[in-house]
Coordinates of C-alpha atoms in Angstrom, one line a residue:
M3 CA 0.0 0.0 0.0
E4 CA 1.3 3.4 -0.9
D5 CA 2.4 5.6 2.0
S6 CA 0.2 8.7 1.9
A7 CA 2.8 10.6 3.8
H8 CA 5.4 9.8 1.1
P9 CA 3.5 10.0 -2.2
K10 CA 5.1 8.4 -5.3
R11 CA 7.5 10.6 -7.1
S12 CA 6.3 11.8 -10.6
V13 CA 8.0 10.0 -13.5
T14 CA 10.2 12.3 -15.5
V15 CA 11.4 12.3 -19.1
A16 CA 14.8 11.3 -17.7
D17 CA 13.3 8.2 -16.1
V18 CA 11.7 7.2 -19.4
A19 CA 14.9 7.8 -21.3
K20 CA 16.8 5.6 -18.8
A21 CA 14.3 2.8 -19.1
A22 CA 14.3 3.0 -22.9
K23 CA 18.1 3.3 -23.1
V24 CA 18.0 6.5 -25.1
S25 CA 19.1 10.0 -24.5
K26 CA 16.9 12.4 -22.6
A27 CA 16.6 14.6 -25.8
T28 CA 15.4 11.6 -27.9
A29 CA 12.8 10.7 -25.2
A30 CA 11.6 14.3 -25.1
R31 CA 11.2 14.3 -28.9
V32 CA 9.1 11.1 -28.8
L33 CA 7.0 12.2 -25.8
G34 CA 6.6 15.7 -27.1
G35 CA 5.7 14.6 -30.6
Y36 CA 8.3 16.8 -32.4
G37 CA 11.4 16.1 -34.4
V38 CA 12.4 13.0 -36.3
V39 CA 12.8 9.6 -34.5
S40 CA 12.9 6.1 -36.0
A41 CA 9.8 3.9 -35.5
K42 CA 11.9 1.4 -33.5
I43 CA 13.1 4.0 -31.0
T44 CA 9.6 5.6 -30.9
D45 CA 8.1 2.2 -29.9
R46 CA 10.8 1.7 -27.3
V47 CA 10.2 5.0 -25.7
T48 CA 6.4 4.7 -25.8
A49 CA 6.6 1.2 -24.2
A50 CA 8.8 2.5 -21.4
A51 CA 6.5 5.5 -20.8
A52 CA 3.5 3.2 -20.6
A53 CA 5.3 0.8 -18.2
L54 CA 6.3 3.7 -15.9
E55 CA 2.9 5.3 -16.2
Y56 CA 4.5 8.5 -17.4
R57 CA 2.2 11.6 -17.4
P58 CA 3.4 14.6 -19.4
N59 CA 4.0 17.9 -17.6
E60 CA 1.5 20.1 -19.5
L61 CA 3.0 23.4 -18.2
A62 CA 6.5 22.4 -19.3
R63 CA 5.2 21.2 -22.6
S64 CA 3.4 24.4 -23.3
M65 CA 6.5 26.4 -22.5
S66 CA 8.6 24.3 -24.9
T67 CA 6.1 24.1 -27.7
G68 CA 4.3 27.5 -27.2
R69 CA 1.0 25.6 -27.0
S70 CA -1.1 24.2 -24.1
G71 CA -3.2 21.8 -26.1
I72 CA -6.2 23.3 -24.4
I73 CA -9.3 25.1 -25.8
G74 CA -11.3 27.4 -23.5
V75 CA -15.1 27.4 -23.9
V76 CA -17.4 30.0 -22.2
V77 CA -21.1 29.2 -22.5
G78 CA -24.2 31.1 -21.4
D79 CA -26.0 28.5 -19.4
I80 CA -24.7 24.9 -19.1
E81 CA -28.1 23.9 -17.6
N82 CA -29.6 24.6 -21.0
S83 CA -29.5 21.4 -23.1
F84 CA -28.6 23.7 -26.1
F85 CA -25.2 24.4 -24.6
S86 CA -24.7 20.9 -23.3
L87 CA -25.1 19.6 -26.8
A88 CA -22.9 22.3 -28.3
V89 CA -20.1 21.5 -25.9
R90 CA -20.3 17.8 -26.9
G91 CA -19.8 18.9 -30.6
I92 CA -16.9 21.2 -29.6
S93 CA -15.3 18.5 -27.5
D94 CA -15.5 15.9 -30.2
A95 CA -13.9 18.3 -32.7
A96 CA -11.2 19.2 -30.2
R97 CA -10.4 15.5 -29.2
L98 CA -10.0 14.5 -32.9
A99 CA -7.4 17.3 -33.3
G100 CA -5.6 16.4 -30.1
F101 CA -6.9 19.2 -27.9
N102 CA -8.5 19.2 -24.4
V103 CA -11.4 21.5 -23.4
I104 CA -11.9 23.6 -20.3
I105 CA -15.5 24.8 -19.9
A106 CA -16.7 27.9 -18.0
N107 CA -20.3 28.9 -17.4
S108 CA -21.2 32.7 -17.5
G109 CA -24.8 32.3 -16.4
E110 CA -25.5 34.9 -19.1
E111 CA -23.8 37.5 -16.8
L112 CA -21.3 39.8 -18.4
D113 CA -19.0 40.1 -15.4
A114 CA -18.9 36.3 -15.0
E115 CA -18.0 36.0 -18.7
K116 CA -15.2 38.6 -18.3
S117 CA -13.8 36.7 -15.3
A118 CA -14.0 33.3 -17.1
V119 CA -12.2 34.8 -20.2
D120 CA -9.5 36.2 -18.0
L121 CA -9.0 32.9 -16.2
L122 CA -8.8 30.9 -19.4
I123 CA -6.3 33.4 -20.9
G124 CA -4.3 33.0 -17.7
K125 CA -4.2 29.3 -18.3
R126 CA -2.6 29.9 -21.7
V127 CA -5.4 28.3 -23.7
D128 CA -4.6 28.0 -27.4
G129 CA -8.0 29.5 -28.4
L130 CA -11.4 30.5 -27.1
I131 CA -15.0 29.8 -28.1
V132 CA -17.3 32.3 -26.4
T133 CA -21.1 32.7 -26.3
P134 CA -21.3 36.5 -25.5
A135 CA -23.8 37.4 -22.8
R136 CA -24.2 40.8 -24.5
C137 CA -23.4 41.7 -28.1
D138 CA -23.1 45.4 -27.2
S139 CA -20.3 45.1 -24.6
F140 CA -17.2 43.3 -25.9
D141 CA -14.0 45.2 -24.8
H142 CA -12.8 42.0 -23.0
L143 CA -13.2 40.1 -26.3
Q144 CA -11.2 42.8 -28.1
H145 CA -8.5 42.2 -25.5
V146 CA -8.5 38.5 -26.5
R147 CA -7.8 39.5 -30.1
R148 CA -5.1 41.9 -29.1
A149 CA -3.4 39.2 -27.1
G150 CA -3.2 37.1 -30.3
V151 CA -5.5 34.3 -28.9
P152 CA -7.8 32.9 -31.7
L153 CA -11.4 33.5 -30.9
V154 CA -14.7 32.1 -32.3
L155 CA -18.1 33.3 -31.2
F156 CA -20.8 30.7 -30.7
D157 CA -24.6 31.2 -31.2
R158 CA -24.3 35.0 -31.3
A159 CA -22.5 37.3 -33.6
I160 CA -20.8 40.6 -33.1
P161 CA -19.9 42.1 -36.6
E162 CA -17.8 44.9 -35.1
L163 CA -15.4 42.3 -33.6
D164 CA -14.3 40.9 -36.9
V165 CA -14.0 37.3 -35.7
D166 CA -15.6 34.1 -36.9
A167 CA -19.1 33.3 -35.5
V168 CA -21.0 30.1 -35.7
T169 CA -24.8 30.6 -35.3
G170 CA -28.1 29.2 -36.2
D171 CA -30.1 30.8 -39.0
D172 CA -32.2 32.5 -36.3
R173 CA -34.2 35.0 -38.3
D174 CA -35.3 32.4 -40.9
A175 CA -36.1 29.9 -38.1
A176 CA -38.5 32.3 -36.4
I177 CA -40.0 33.2 -39.8
T178 CA -40.7 29.5 -40.5
A179 CA -42.2 28.8 -37.1
T180 CA -44.4 32.0 -37.1
R181 CA -45.6 31.4 -40.7
Y182 CA -46.7 27.9 -39.7
L183 CA -48.7 29.3 -36.8
I184 CA -50.3 31.9 -39.1
G185 CA -51.0 29.1 -41.6
Q186 CA -52.9 27.3 -38.8
G187 CA -55.2 30.3 -38.4
H188 CA -53.5 31.9 -35.4
R189 CA -53.7 35.7 -35.3
R190 CA -52.7 36.4 -31.7
L191 CA -49.2 35.1 -31.3
A192 CA -46.8 35.6 -28.4
Y193 CA -43.0 35.3 -28.3
V194 CA -41.5 34.5 -24.8
S195 CA -37.8 34.8 -24.0
A196 CA -35.6 34.5 -20.9
M197 CA -33.9 37.8 -21.6
D198 CA -34.1 40.2 -18.7
A199 CA -36.3 43.3 -19.2
E200 CA -37.4 46.0 -16.8
D201 CA -41.1 45.6 -17.4
G202 CA -41.2 42.3 -19.3
G203 CA -42.3 44.0 -22.5
L204 CA -40.5 45.3 -25.6
T205 CA -40.7 48.6 -27.3
D206 CA -37.5 48.7 -29.4
I207 CA -36.1 45.5 -31.0
G208 CA -32.7 47.3 -31.6
R209 CA -32.1 47.4 -27.9
I210 CA -32.0 43.6 -27.5
S211 CA -28.4 42.9 -26.6
N212 CA -28.5 39.2 -27.6
S213 CA -28.1 38.8 -31.4
A214 CA -29.8 35.4 -31.5
V215 CA -32.9 36.7 -29.6
R216 CA -32.9 39.9 -31.6
E217 CA -32.9 38.1 -34.9
R218 CA -35.6 35.7 -33.8
V219 CA -37.8 38.6 -32.7
E220 CA -37.1 40.4 -36.0
G221 CA -38.3 37.3 -37.9
F222 CA -41.3 36.9 -35.7
V223 CA -42.3 40.5 -36.1
S224 CA -41.7 40.5 -39.9
V225 CA -44.2 37.7 -40.3
L226 CA -46.9 39.4 -38.2
T227 CA -46.3 42.6 -40.2
E228 CA -46.5 40.7 -43.5
A229 CA -49.8 39.2 -42.3
G230 CA -51.2 42.7 -41.6
L231 CA -51.6 42.0 -37.9
P232 CA -51.7 45.2 -35.7
N233 CA -49.1 46.1 -33.0
P234 CA -46.7 43.1 -33.6
L235 CA -44.7 43.9 -30.4
H236 CA -47.7 43.6 -28.2
Y237 CA -47.3 39.9 -27.3
I238 CA -43.5 39.8 -27.0
R239 CA -42.5 39.0 -23.5
L240 CA -39.1 39.0 -21.9
G241 CA -38.0 38.0 -18.4
A242 CA -38.9 34.3 -18.3
T243 CA -35.7 33.5 -16.4
N244 CA -37.1 31.0 -13.9
Q245 CA -40.3 29.1 -13.3
R246 CA -41.9 31.7 -11.0
Q247 CA -41.2 34.5 -13.5
T248 CA -42.4 32.4 -16.4
D249 CA -45.6 31.7 -14.5
D250 CA -46.1 35.4 -14.0
V251 CA -45.4 36.1 -17.7
I252 CA -47.9 33.4 -18.9
K253 CA -50.6 34.5 -16.5
R254 CA -50.3 38.1 -17.6
L255 CA -50.4 37.1 -21.3
L256 CA -53.4 34.9 -20.9
S257 CA -55.3 37.5 -18.8
D258 CA -55.1 39.9 -21.7
N259 CA -58.5 41.0 -23.1
A260 CA -57.5 39.3 -26.4
A261 CA -55.2 36.5 -25.0
P262 CA -52.8 34.9 -27.5
T263 CA -53.8 31.5 -29.0
A264 CA -50.2 30.4 -29.7
L265 CA -46.9 30.8 -27.9
L266 CA -43.4 30.6 -29.4
A267 CA -40.7 29.8 -26.8
S268 CA -37.2 31.2 -27.4
D269 CA -35.4 28.1 -26.2
S270 CA -36.0 24.7 -24.6
L271 CA -35.7 25.8 -21.0
V272 CA -38.3 28.6 -21.6
G273 CA -40.4 26.1 -23.5
L274 CA -40.4 23.6 -20.6
R275 CA -41.2 26.4 -18.1
I276 CA -44.1 27.5 -20.4
F277 CA -45.4 23.9 -20.5
K278 CA -45.3 23.7 -16.7
S279 CA -47.1 27.0 -16.4
L280 CA -49.9 25.9 -18.7
Q281 CA -50.2 22.7 -16.8
S282 CA -50.4 24.5 -13.5
L283 CA -53.2 26.7 -14.9
G284 CA -55.1 23.6 -16.0
L285 CA -54.8 24.5 -19.7
S286 CA -54.6 21.9 -22.4
I287 CA -52.1 22.0 -25.3
P288 CA -53.2 22.5 -28.1
K289 CA -56.9 22.7 -27.3
D290 CA -56.6 25.9 -25.2
V291 CA -53.3 27.2 -26.5
S292 CA -50.8 26.1 -29.1
M293 CA -47.0 26.2 -28.6
I294 CA -43.7 25.8 -30.5
S295 CA -40.3 25.6 -28.8
F296 CA -36.8 26.1 -30.2
L297 CA -34.5 23.1 -29.9
D298 CA -35.3 19.4 -30.0
A299 CA -34.7 18.8 -26.3
D300 CA -35.4 15.4 -24.8
W301 CA -38.5 16.6 -22.9
T302 CA -40.2 17.8 -26.1
N303 CA -40.7 14.2 -27.3
V304 CA -42.2 12.7 -24.1
T305 CA -44.9 15.3 -23.2
V306 CA -48.5 14.8 -24.1
P307 CA -48.8 16.0 -26.7
P308 CA -45.2 16.1 -28.0
I309 CA -44.0 19.6 -28.8
T310 CA -43.6 21.0 -32.3
I311 CA -40.0 22.3 -32.3
V312 CA -37.4 24.2 -34.3
D313 CA -34.6 21.7 -34.8
Q314 CA -31.4 23.7 -34.5
R315 CA -28.7 21.0 -35.3
V316 CA -26.8 22.2 -32.2
Y317 CA -24.2 19.4 -32.2
E318 CA -23.2 20.3 -35.7
M319 CA -22.9 24.0 -34.7
G320 CA -20.6 23.1 -31.8
K321 CA -18.5 20.8 -34.0
L322 CA -18.2 23.5 -36.6
A323 CA -17.1 26.1 -34.0
G324 CA -14.5 23.7 -32.7
E325 CA -13.2 22.9 -36.2
R326 CA -13.1 26.6 -37.0
L327 CA -11.2 27.5 -33.9
I328 CA -8.7 24.7 -34.5
A329 CA -8.2 26.0 -38.1
R330 CA -7.4 29.4 -36.6
I331 CA -5.0 27.9 -34.1
E332 CA -3.2 26.1 -36.9
R333 CA -3.1 29.4 -38.8
T334 CA -5.1 28.1 -41.8
P335 CA -5.7 31.1 -44.1
L336 CA -9.4 31.7 -44.0
A337 CA -11.6 34.8 -44.4
V338 CA -13.5 35.9 -41.3
E339 CA -17.1 34.5 -41.7
R340 CA -20.4 34.2 -39.9
L341 CA -21.2 30.5 -40.5
R342 CA -25.0 29.9 -40.2
V343 CA -26.3 26.4 -39.6
G344 CA -29.8 25.9 -41.1
T345 CA -32.8 24.8 -39.0
S346 CA -36.0 22.9 -39.7
L347 CA -39.5 22.8 -38.3
V348 CA -40.5 19.5 -36.8
V349 CA -44.3 19.3 -36.6
R350 CA -45.7 17.3 -33.8
G351 CA -48.9 17.7 -31.8
S352 CA -48.7 21.0 -29.9
V353 CA -50.3 23.2 -32.6
A354 CA -54.0 23.1 -33.5
A355 CA -55.7 24.9 -36.3
T356 CA -58.0 27.7 -35.0
D357 CA -60.4 30.4 -36.3
R358 CA -60.3 32.4 -33.1

């Protein structure tokens, strides 16, 4: 049994070199993956390292190679299955390229995002993927660029930053979903988002600091305007950040003199909260109110009825973001782009035709 008071000494490159009967420089080349070494010697060093349970010193390796082999990822809300699925795509792309991933959660708070970015830069990550909490405050991301660290934005775009962004086709997705509801006869449609707002309402789309939400609202409003419906901002509600607040939002919406007959949830967490709110009010979907949610989250398929969703192909978005960042780390010559991943509407049972 190992003596906890005298822990086992870490195995060094010199130990591996001695066991493999090669020079320390040769062992370092094999273990570091650089230089030219014969297959026979490589096999000998690799076998010795495995037998000794050698673990590389990542700090030392980053100092010698200029790389840490680590990608930093800052997401908005890891509780949201959208980001969990995205991180899986990023991690798969990173692993295939020989990188590890460190994940930080901002909770959609700008200060937390800044702290996470500073921490990851301090750990000498080779690149960063960030979902910006606000698209109108990005000095800290400019600092990342000035520091020479490759940066890719995920889910949200900041054109002024001049970096790659991987997003969904948010405006078109909202247009498709809203047109479907209009086609089913709905004329009073509400859009519900978790974005904070002082009074829960919206008077100026341009003031929405989250580019994904702003583009979805723009798409939603454009269809209502196209259909000749009055006051298209009337049923847009922000602030559904937790279950209690979502309950309040839904109660206020449905107590309107002309209550909406259909609801469009901005993401799967909001969608689930709306579903629970309607249940608590004893309302039936789609008999009393129809709904559509963004993202094909697990819960949307097991409810009664199953929920019509906007399928966002989030894993592909994450994988593409990871691949794009790795290309930047490897200095592949590429023009800065906003890469949009298309969406599709998956029709299930949560929308009913109406003439109300």
